[in-house]
Short mmCIF file of C-alpha atoms and ligand atoms in Angstrom, two decimals:
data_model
loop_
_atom_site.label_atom_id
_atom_site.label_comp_id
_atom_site.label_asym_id
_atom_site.label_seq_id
_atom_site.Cartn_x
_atom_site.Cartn_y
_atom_site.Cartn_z
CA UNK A 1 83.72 115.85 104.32
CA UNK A 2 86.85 116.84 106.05
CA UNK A 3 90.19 117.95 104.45
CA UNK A 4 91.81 114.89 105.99
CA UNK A 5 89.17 112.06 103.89
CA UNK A 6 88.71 113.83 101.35
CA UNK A 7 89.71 111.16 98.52
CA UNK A 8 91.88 113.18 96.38
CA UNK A 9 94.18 110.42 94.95
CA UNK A 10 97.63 111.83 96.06
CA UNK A 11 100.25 111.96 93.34
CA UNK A 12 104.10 113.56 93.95
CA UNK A 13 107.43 113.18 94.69
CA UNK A 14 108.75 112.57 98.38
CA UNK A 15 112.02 113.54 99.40
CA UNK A 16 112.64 110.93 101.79
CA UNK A 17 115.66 109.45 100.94
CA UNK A 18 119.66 109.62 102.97
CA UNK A 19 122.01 111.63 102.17
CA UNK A 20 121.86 115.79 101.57
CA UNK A 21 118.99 117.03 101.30
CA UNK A 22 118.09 118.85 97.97
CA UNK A 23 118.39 122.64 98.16
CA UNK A 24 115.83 125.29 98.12
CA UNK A 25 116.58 126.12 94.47
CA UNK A 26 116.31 122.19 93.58
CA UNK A 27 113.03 122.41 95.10
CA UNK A 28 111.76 125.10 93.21
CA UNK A 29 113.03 123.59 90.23
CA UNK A 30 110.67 120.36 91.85
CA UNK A 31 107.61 121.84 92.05
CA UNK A 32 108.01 123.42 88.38
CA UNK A 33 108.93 119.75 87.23
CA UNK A 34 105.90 118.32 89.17
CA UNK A 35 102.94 121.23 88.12
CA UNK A 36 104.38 120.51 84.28
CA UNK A 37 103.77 116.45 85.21
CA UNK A 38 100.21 116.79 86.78
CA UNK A 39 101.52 115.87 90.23
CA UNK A 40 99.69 116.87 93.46
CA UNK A 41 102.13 116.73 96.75
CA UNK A 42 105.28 117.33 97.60
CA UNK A 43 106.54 115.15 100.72
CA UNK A 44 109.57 116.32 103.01
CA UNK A 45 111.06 113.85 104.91
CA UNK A 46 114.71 113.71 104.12
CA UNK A 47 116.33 111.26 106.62
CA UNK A 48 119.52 113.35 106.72
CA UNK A 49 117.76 116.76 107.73
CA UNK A 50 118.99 116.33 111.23
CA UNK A 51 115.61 118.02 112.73
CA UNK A 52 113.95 115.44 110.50
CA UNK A 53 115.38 111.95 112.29
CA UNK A 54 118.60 112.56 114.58
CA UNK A 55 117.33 115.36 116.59
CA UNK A 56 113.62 115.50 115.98
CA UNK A 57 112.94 116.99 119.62
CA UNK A 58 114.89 120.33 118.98
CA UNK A 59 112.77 122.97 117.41
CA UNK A 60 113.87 123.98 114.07
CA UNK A 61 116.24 127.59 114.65
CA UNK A 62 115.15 130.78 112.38
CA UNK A 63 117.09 129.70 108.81
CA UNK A 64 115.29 126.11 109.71
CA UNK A 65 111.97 127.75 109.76
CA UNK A 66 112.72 129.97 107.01
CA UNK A 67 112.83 127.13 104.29
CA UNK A 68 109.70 125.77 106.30
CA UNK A 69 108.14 128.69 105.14
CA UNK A 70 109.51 128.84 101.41
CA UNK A 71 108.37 125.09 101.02
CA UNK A 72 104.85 126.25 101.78
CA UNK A 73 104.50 129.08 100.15
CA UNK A 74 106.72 127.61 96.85
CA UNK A 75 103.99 125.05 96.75
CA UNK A 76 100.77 127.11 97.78
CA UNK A 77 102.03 129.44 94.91
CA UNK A 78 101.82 126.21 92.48
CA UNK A 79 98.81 124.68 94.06
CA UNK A 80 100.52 121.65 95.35
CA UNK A 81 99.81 120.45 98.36
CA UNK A 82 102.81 120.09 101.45
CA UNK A 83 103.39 117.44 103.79
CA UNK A 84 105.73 117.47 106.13
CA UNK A 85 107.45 114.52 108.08
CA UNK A 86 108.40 113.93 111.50
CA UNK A 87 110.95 110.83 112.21
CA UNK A 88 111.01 110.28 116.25
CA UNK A 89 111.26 106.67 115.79
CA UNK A 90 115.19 105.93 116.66
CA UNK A 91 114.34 106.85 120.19
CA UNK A 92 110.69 107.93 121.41
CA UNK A 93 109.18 106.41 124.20
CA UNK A 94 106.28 106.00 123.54
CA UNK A 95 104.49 106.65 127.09
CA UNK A 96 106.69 109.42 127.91
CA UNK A 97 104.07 112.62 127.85
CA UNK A 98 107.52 114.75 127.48
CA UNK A 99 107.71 112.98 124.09
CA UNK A 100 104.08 113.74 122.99
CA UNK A 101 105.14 117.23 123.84
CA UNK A 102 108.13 117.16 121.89
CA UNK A 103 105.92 115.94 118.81
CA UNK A 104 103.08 118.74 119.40
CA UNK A 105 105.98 121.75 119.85
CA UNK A 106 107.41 120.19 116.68
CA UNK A 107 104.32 120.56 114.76
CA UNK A 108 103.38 123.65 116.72
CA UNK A 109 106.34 125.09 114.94
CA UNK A 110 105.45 123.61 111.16
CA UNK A 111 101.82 124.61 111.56
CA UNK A 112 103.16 128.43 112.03
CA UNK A 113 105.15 128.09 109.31
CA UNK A 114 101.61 127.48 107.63
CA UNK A 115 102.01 123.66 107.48
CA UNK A 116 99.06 121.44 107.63
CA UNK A 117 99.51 117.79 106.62
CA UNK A 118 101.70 115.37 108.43
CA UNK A 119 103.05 112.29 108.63
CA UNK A 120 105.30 110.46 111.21
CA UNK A 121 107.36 108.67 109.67
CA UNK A 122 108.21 104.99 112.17
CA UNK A 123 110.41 103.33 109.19
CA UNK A 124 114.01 101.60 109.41
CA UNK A 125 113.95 102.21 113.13
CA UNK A 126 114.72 99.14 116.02
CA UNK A 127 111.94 97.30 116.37
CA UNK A 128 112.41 97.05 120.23
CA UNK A 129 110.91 99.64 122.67
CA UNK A 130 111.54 101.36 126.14
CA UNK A 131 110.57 98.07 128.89
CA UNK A 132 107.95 100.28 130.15
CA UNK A 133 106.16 101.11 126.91
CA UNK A 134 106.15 96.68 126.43
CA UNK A 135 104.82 96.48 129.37
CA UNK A 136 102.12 98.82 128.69
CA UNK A 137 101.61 98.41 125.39
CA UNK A 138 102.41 94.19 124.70
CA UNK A 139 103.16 95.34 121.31
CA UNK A 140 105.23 97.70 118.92
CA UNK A 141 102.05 98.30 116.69
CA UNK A 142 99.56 98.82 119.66
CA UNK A 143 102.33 101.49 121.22
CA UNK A 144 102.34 103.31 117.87
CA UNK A 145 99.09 102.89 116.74
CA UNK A 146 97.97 104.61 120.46
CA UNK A 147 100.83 107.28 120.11
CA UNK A 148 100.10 108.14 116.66
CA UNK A 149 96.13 108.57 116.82
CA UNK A 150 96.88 111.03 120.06
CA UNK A 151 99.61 113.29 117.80
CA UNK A 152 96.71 113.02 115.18
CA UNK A 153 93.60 114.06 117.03
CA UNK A 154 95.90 116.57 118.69
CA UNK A 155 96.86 118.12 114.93
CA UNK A 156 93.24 117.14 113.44
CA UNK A 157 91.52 120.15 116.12
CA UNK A 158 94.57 122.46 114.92
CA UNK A 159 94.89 122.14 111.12
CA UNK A 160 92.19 118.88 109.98
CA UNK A 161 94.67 118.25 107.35
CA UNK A 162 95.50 115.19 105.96
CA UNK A 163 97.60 112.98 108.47
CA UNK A 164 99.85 109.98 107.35
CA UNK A 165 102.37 106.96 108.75
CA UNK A 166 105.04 105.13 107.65
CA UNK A 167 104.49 102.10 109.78
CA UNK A 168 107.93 99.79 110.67
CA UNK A 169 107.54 97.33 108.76
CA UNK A 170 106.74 98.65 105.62
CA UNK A 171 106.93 96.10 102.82
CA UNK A 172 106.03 92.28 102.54
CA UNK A 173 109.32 90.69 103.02
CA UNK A 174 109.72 92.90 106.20
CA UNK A 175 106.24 91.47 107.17
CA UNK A 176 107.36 88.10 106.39
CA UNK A 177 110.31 88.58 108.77
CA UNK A 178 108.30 89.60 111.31
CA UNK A 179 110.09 92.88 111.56
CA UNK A 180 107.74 94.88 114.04
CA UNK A 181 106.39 91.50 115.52
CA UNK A 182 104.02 89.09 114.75
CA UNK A 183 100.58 90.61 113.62
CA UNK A 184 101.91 94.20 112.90
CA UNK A 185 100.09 94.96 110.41
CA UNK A 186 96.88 93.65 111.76
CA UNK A 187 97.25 95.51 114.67
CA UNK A 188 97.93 98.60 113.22
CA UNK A 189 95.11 98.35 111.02
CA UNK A 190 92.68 98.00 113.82
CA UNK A 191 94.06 100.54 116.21
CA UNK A 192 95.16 103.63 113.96
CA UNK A 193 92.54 106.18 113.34
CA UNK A 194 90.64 104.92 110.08
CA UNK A 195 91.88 108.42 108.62
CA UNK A 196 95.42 107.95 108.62
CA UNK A 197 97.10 106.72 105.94
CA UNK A 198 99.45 103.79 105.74
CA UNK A 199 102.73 104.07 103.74
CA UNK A 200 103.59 100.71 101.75
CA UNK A 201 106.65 100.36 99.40
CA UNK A 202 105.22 97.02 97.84
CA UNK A 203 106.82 93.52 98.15
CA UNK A 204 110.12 94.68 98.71
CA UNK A 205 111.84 97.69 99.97
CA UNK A 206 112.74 99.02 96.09
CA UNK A 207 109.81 96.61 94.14
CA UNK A 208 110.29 95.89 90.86
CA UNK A 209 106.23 95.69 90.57
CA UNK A 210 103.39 96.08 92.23
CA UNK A 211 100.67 93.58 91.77
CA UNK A 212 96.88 93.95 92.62
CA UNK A 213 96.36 90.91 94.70
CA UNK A 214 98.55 91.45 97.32
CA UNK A 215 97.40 94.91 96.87
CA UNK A 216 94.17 94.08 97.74
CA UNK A 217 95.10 91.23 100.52
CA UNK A 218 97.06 94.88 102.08
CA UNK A 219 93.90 96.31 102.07
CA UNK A 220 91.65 93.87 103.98
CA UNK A 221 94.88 93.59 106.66
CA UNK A 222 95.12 97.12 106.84
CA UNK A 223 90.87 98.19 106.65
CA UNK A 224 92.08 101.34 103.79
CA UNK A 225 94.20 100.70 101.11
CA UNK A 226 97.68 101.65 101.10
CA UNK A 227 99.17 104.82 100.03
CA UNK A 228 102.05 103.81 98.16
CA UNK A 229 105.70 104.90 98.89
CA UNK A 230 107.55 103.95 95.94
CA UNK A 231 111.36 103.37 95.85
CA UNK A 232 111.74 102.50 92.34
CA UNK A 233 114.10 105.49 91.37
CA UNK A 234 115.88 105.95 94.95
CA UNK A 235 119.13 105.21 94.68
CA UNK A 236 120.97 106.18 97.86
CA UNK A 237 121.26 102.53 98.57
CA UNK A 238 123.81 102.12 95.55
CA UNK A 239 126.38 105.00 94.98
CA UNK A 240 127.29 103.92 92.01
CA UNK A 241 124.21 103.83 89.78
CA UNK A 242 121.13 106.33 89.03
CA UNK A 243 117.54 105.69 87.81
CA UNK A 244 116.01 107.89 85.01
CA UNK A 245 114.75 105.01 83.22
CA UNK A 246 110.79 105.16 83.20
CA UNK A 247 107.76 104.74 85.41
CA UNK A 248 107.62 101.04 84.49
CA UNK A 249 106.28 97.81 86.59
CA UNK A 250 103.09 98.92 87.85
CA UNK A 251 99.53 98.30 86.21
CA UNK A 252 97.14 101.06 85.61
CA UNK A 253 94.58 99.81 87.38
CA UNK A 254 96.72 100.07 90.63
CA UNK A 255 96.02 103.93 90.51
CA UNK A 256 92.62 102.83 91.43
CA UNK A 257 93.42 100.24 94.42
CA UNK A 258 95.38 102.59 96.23
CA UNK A 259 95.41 106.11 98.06
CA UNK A 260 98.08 107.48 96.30
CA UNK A 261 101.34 107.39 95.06
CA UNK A 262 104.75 109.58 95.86
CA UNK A 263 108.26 108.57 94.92
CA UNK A 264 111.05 108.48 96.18
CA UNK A 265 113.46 109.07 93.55
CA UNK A 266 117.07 109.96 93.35
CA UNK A 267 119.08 111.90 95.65
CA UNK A 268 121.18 113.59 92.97
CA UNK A 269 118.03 116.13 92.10
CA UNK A 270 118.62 117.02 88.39
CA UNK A 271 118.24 113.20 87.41
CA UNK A 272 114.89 112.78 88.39
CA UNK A 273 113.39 114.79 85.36
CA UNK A 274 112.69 111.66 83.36
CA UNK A 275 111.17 109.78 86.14
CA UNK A 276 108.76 112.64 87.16
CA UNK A 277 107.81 112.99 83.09
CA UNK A 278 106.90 109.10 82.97
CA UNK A 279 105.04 108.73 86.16
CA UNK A 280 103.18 111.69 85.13
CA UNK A 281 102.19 110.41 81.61
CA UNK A 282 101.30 107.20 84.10
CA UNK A 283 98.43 109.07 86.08
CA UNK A 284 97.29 110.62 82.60
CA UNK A 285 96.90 107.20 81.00
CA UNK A 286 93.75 105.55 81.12
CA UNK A 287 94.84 101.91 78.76
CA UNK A 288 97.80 100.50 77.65
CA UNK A 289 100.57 102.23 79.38
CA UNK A 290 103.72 102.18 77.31
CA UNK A 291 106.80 102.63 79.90
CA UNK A 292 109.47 102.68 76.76
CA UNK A 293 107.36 105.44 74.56
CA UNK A 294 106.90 107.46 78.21
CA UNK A 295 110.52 107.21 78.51
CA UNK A 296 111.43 108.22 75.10
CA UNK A 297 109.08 111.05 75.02
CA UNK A 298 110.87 112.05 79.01
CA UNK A 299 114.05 111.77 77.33
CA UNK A 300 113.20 114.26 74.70
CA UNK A 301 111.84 116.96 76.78
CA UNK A 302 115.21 116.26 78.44
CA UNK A 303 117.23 116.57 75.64
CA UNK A 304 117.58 120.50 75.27
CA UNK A 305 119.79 119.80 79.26
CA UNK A 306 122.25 118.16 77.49
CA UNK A 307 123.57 121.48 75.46
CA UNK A 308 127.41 121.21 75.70
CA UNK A 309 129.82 124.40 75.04
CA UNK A 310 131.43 122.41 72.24
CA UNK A 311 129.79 120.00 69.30
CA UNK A 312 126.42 119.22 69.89
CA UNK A 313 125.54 115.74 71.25
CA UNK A 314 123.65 113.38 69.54
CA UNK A 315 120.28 112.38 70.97
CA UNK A 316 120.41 108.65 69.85
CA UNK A 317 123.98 108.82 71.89
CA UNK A 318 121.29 110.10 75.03
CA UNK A 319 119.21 107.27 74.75
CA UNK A 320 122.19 104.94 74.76
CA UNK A 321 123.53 106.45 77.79
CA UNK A 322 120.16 106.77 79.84
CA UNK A 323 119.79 102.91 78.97
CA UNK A 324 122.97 102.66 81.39
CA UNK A 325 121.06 103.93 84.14
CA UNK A 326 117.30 102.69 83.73
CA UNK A 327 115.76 101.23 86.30
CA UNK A 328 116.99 98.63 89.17
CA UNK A 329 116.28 95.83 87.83
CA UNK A 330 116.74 96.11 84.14
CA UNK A 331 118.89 98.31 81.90
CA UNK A 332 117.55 99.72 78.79
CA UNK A 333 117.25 97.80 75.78
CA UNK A 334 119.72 99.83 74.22
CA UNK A 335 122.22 99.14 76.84
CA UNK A 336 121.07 95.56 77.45
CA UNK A 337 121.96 94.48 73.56
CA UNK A 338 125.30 96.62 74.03
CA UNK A 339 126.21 94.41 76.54
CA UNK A 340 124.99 91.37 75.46
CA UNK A 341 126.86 91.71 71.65
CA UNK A 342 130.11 92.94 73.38
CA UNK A 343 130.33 89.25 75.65
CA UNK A 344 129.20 87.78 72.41
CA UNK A 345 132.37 89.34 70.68
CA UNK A 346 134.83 88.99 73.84
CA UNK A 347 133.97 85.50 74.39
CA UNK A 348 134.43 84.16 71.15
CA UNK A 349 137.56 85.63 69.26
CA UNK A 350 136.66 86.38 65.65
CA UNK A 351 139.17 87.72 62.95
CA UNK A 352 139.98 91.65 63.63
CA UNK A 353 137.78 92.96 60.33
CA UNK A 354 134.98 90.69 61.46
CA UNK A 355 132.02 93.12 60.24
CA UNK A 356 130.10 92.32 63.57
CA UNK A 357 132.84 93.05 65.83
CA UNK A 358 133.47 95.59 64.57
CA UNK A 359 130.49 98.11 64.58
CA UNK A 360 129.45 96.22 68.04
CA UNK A 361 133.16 97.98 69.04
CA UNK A 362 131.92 101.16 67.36
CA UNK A 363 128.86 101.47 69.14
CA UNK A 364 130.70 100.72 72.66
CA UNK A 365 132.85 103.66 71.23
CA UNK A 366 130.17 106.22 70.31
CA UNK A 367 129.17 105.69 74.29
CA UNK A 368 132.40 106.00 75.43
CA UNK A 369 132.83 109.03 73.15
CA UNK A 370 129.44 110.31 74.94
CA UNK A 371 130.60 109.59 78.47
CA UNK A 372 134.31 111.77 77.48
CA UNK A 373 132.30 114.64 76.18
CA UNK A 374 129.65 115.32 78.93
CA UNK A 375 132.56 117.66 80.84
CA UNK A 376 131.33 119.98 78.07
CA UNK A 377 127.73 120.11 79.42
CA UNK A 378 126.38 123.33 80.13
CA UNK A 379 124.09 122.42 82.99
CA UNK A 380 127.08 121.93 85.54
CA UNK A 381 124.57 120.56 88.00
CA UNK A 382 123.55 117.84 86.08
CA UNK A 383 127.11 117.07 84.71
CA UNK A 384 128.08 116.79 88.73
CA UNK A 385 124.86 115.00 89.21
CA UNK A 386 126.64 112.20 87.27
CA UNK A 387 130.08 112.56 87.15
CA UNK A 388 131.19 109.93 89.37
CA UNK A 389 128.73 107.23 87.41
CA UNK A 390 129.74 108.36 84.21
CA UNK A 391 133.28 108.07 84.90
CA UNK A 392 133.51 104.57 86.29
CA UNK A 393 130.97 103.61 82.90
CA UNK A 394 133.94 105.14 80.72
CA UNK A 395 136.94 103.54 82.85
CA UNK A 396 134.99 100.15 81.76
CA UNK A 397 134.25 100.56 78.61
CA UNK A 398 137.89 101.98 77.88
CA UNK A 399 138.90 98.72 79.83
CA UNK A 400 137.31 96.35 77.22
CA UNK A 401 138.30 98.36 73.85
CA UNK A 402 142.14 98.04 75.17
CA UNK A 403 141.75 94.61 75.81
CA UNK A 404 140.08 93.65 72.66
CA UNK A 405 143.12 95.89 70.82
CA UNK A 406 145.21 93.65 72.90
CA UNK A 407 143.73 90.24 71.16
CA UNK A 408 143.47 91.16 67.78
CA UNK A 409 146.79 92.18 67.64
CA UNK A 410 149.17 89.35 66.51
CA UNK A 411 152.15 91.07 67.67
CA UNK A 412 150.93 90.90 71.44
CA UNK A 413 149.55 87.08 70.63
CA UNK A 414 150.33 85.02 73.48
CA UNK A 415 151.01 88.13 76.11
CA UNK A 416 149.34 88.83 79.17
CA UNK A 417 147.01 91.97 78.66
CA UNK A 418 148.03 94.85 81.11
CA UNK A 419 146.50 98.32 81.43
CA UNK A 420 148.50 101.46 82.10
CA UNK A 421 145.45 102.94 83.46
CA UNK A 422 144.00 100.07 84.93
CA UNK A 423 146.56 99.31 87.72
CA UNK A 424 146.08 97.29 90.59
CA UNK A 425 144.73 99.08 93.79
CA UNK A 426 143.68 102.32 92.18
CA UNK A 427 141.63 100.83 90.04
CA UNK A 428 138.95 99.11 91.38
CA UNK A 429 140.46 99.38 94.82
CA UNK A 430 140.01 100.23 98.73
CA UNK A 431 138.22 98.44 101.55
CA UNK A 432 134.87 98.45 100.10
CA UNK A 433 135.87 96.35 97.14
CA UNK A 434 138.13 94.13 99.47
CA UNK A 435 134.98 93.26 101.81
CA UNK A 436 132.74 93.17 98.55
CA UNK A 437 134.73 90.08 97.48
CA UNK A 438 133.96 87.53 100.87
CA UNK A 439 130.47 86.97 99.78
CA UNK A 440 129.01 86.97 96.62
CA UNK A 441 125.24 87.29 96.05
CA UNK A 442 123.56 84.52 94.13
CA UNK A 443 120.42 85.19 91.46
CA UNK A 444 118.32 83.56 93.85
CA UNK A 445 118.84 86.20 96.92
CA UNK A 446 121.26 83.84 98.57
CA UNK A 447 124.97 84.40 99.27
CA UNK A 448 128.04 82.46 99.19
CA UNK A 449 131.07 82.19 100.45
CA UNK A 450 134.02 83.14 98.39
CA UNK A 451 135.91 79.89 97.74
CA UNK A 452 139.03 81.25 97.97
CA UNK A 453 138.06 82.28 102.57
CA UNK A 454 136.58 78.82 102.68
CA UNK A 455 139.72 77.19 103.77
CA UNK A 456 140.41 80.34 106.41
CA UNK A 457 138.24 79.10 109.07
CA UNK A 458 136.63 76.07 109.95
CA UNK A 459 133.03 76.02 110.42
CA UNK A 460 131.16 76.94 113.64
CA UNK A 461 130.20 73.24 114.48
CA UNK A 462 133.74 71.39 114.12
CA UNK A 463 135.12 74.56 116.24
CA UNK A 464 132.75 73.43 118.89
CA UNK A 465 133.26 69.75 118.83
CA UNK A 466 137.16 70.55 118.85
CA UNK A 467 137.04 72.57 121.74
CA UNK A 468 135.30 69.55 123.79
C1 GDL B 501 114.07 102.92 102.75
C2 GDL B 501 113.73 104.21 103.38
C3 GDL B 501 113.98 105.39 102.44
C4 GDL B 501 115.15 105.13 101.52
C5 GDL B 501 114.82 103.90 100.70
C6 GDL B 501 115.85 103.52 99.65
C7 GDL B 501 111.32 103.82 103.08
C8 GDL B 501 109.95 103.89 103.68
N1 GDL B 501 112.34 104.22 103.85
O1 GDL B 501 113.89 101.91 103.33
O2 GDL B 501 114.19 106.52 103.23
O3 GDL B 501 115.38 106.22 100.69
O4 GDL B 501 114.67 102.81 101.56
O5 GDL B 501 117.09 103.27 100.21
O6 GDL B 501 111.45 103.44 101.94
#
């Protein structure tokens, strides 16, 4: 059997996502995390490594190279295994033979490095192409598929690794926009060497789960099953949160229906620890996966991070906290009854020693009190990992307690409720917030208009029939 079918069931972390690239220390610090968690391959790809995306053609210069070479021997040393991804989608033509070139000089240069598995990564790229590659081709899929099995069978007679895609569309509601064209995936699956694999992220770009039956429906389109490319931890989408809730969403039995799995986790590299813990308890676990005791048990191998220079912390306080920042579509439970007592108490005003009020105000204290006293960390890295989301949680929850000291005060009854560190434009400010406000997203994926712009202009139509 040949290194590139051999069915090893590939398990890792890929670092695929925007914004800088992790450094080589970070990715030392990786591989240690990932040998610890059982995990097989590491993935480069990060969109901002200029070499990676931008400028794909130019070689990589000596320093480039150099980390080349630490990546494989950092993982050889560990036994993991390396891929390494190419991104020429913004801008290859696909029949231009200086192109293939580029591509085989490219990997000419990783495979002396002492690279041997690939991918080519076609994802959140135009999915228009060069007139003369349409007219040859008909078809985005057909011109990659034919483009991709030639860089393939060119690397296969090199190195015989294993060889992977990211095709354009790459998740179901891309496929149900037709992003790529009609029948990509079908074509693909047809006319890409049955070795290759096929990168999927699920039904959405970040999927909240992953389900066998479409799974399965993936597989028959695609004639292999998917290796999966999961989002659930990245977060360079939304600067303002992080993910280390845990590896949560996804049945057991999909480690069975699939080729692999590699995430794509945070871009702030020191809070990915509990996500690489979970999803490696996940691969160990042959029945009832419990995401919560995973996460728990993650958060405890954590714990000895969160050393401060002054008082110690306390690890219920942790839990708390990481409940802030759990997963996309949920919080924690902690954090989800936190928030759901405080409305409780904010919405309906209760006498100022009302016992619920006030140990529901305690407890948002204790986490405000955590948030204050993480400056103190030891592990600088991970206190500027998340500063900036740990800050704006504070600013919040400082918000509400002066508010509610506000209401139960009879002296202030009756008076509007100002803060002096709350003040109009540099809090909550700037442009972002301004163009945040025009249209708000509804549960349902739909957005509206705010109500307050609907007067501004009139609608497309009634322009039209006034200007006849
Ligand atoms: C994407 C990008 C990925 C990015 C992620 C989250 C894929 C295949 N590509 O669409 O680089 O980090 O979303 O923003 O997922």
């Amino acid at each position: 059997m040949s290194a590139s079918s051999e069915p090893l069931f590939l398990s890792g972390v890929i670092e695929g996502f925007y914004g800088p690239p992790w450094t080589p220390a970070e990715r030392r610090q990786l591989w240690d995390w990932m040998v610890e968690a059982g995990l097989n391959t590491y993935f480069y790809g990060p969109k901002d490594d200029l070499h990676q995306r931008a400028i794909w053609r130019v070689p990589y210069d000596a320093a480039g190279l150099n980390e080349v070479g630490d990546a494989v021997r950092g993982c050889r040393e560990r036994g993991l295994r390396l891929i390494y991804a190419c991104s020429p989608g913004l801008d290859v033509g696909y029949s231009d033979p200086a192109d293939l070139r580029a591509m085989e000089a490219r990997l000419t240069q990783l495979m002396e490095a002492g690279v041997t598995e690939f991918c080519i990564l076609l994802d959140d790229i135009p999915d228009a192409m060069r007139p003369e590659d349409q007219a040859r081709w008909g078809s985005l899929a057909a011109a990659q598929a034919d483009w991709v099995n030639a860089v393939y069978r060119w690397s296969r007679a090199r190195t015989g690794g294993r060889f992977l895609v990211c095709p354009t569309p790459y998740c179901g509601r891309m496929v149900a926009a037709r992003h790529g064209g009609e029948g990509y995936l079908e074509v693909l699956g047809r006319e890409l060497a049955p070795e290759i694999e096929i990168f999927w992220t699920g039904p959405e770009i970040i999927s909240e789960r992953l389900d066998l039956d479409p799974i399965a429906r993936l597989t028959q389109v695609l004639r292999r099953p998917p290796l999966i490319w999961d989002n659930l931890f990245a977060n360079d989408y939304d600067g303002r949160r992080f993910f280390c809730g845990p590896y949560a969403g996804r049945p057991l039995e999909l480690k069975r229906a699939v080729r692999g799995i590699l995430l794509n986790p945070n871009t702030e590299f020191p809070l990915n620890f509990v996500p690489i813990q979970s999803f490696g308890a996940y691969l160990r676990a042959e029945s009832g996966w419990d995401a919560r005791a995973s996460f728990l048990k993650g958060l405890e191998a954590w714990w000895p991070q969160w050393a401060t220079v002054g008082a110690p912390l306390a690890f219920a306080d942790l839990v708390t906290f990481a409940d802030c920042f759990y997963l996309p579509y949920h919080d924690g439970p902690e954090a989800d009854a936190l928030a759901r007592d405080v409305a409780r108490c904010l919405g309906a005003p209760r006498p100022p020693d009302d016992p619920e009020s006030l140990a529901v105000r305690a407890r948002m204290l204790r986490l405000k009190d955590f948030c204050a006293r993480l400056v103190d960390l030891t592990d600088r890295g991970l206190f500027h990992a998340c500063h900036r989301r740990v800050w704006e949680l504070r600013e919040e929850l400082d918000l509400i307690d002066r508010w509610w000291s506000h209401r139960i005060d009879p002296a202030r009854a009756g008076t509007p409720f100002e803060s002096d560190f709350h003040r109009p434009k540099t809090y909550r400010g700037g442009f972002v917030v301004r163009l945040q406000s025009f249209l708000k997203p509804r549960p349902d994926g739909s957005m509206a208009l705010a109500p307050e712009l609907a007067h501004e202009s009139p609608p497309m139509n009634l322009r039209s029939e006034s200007a006849t």
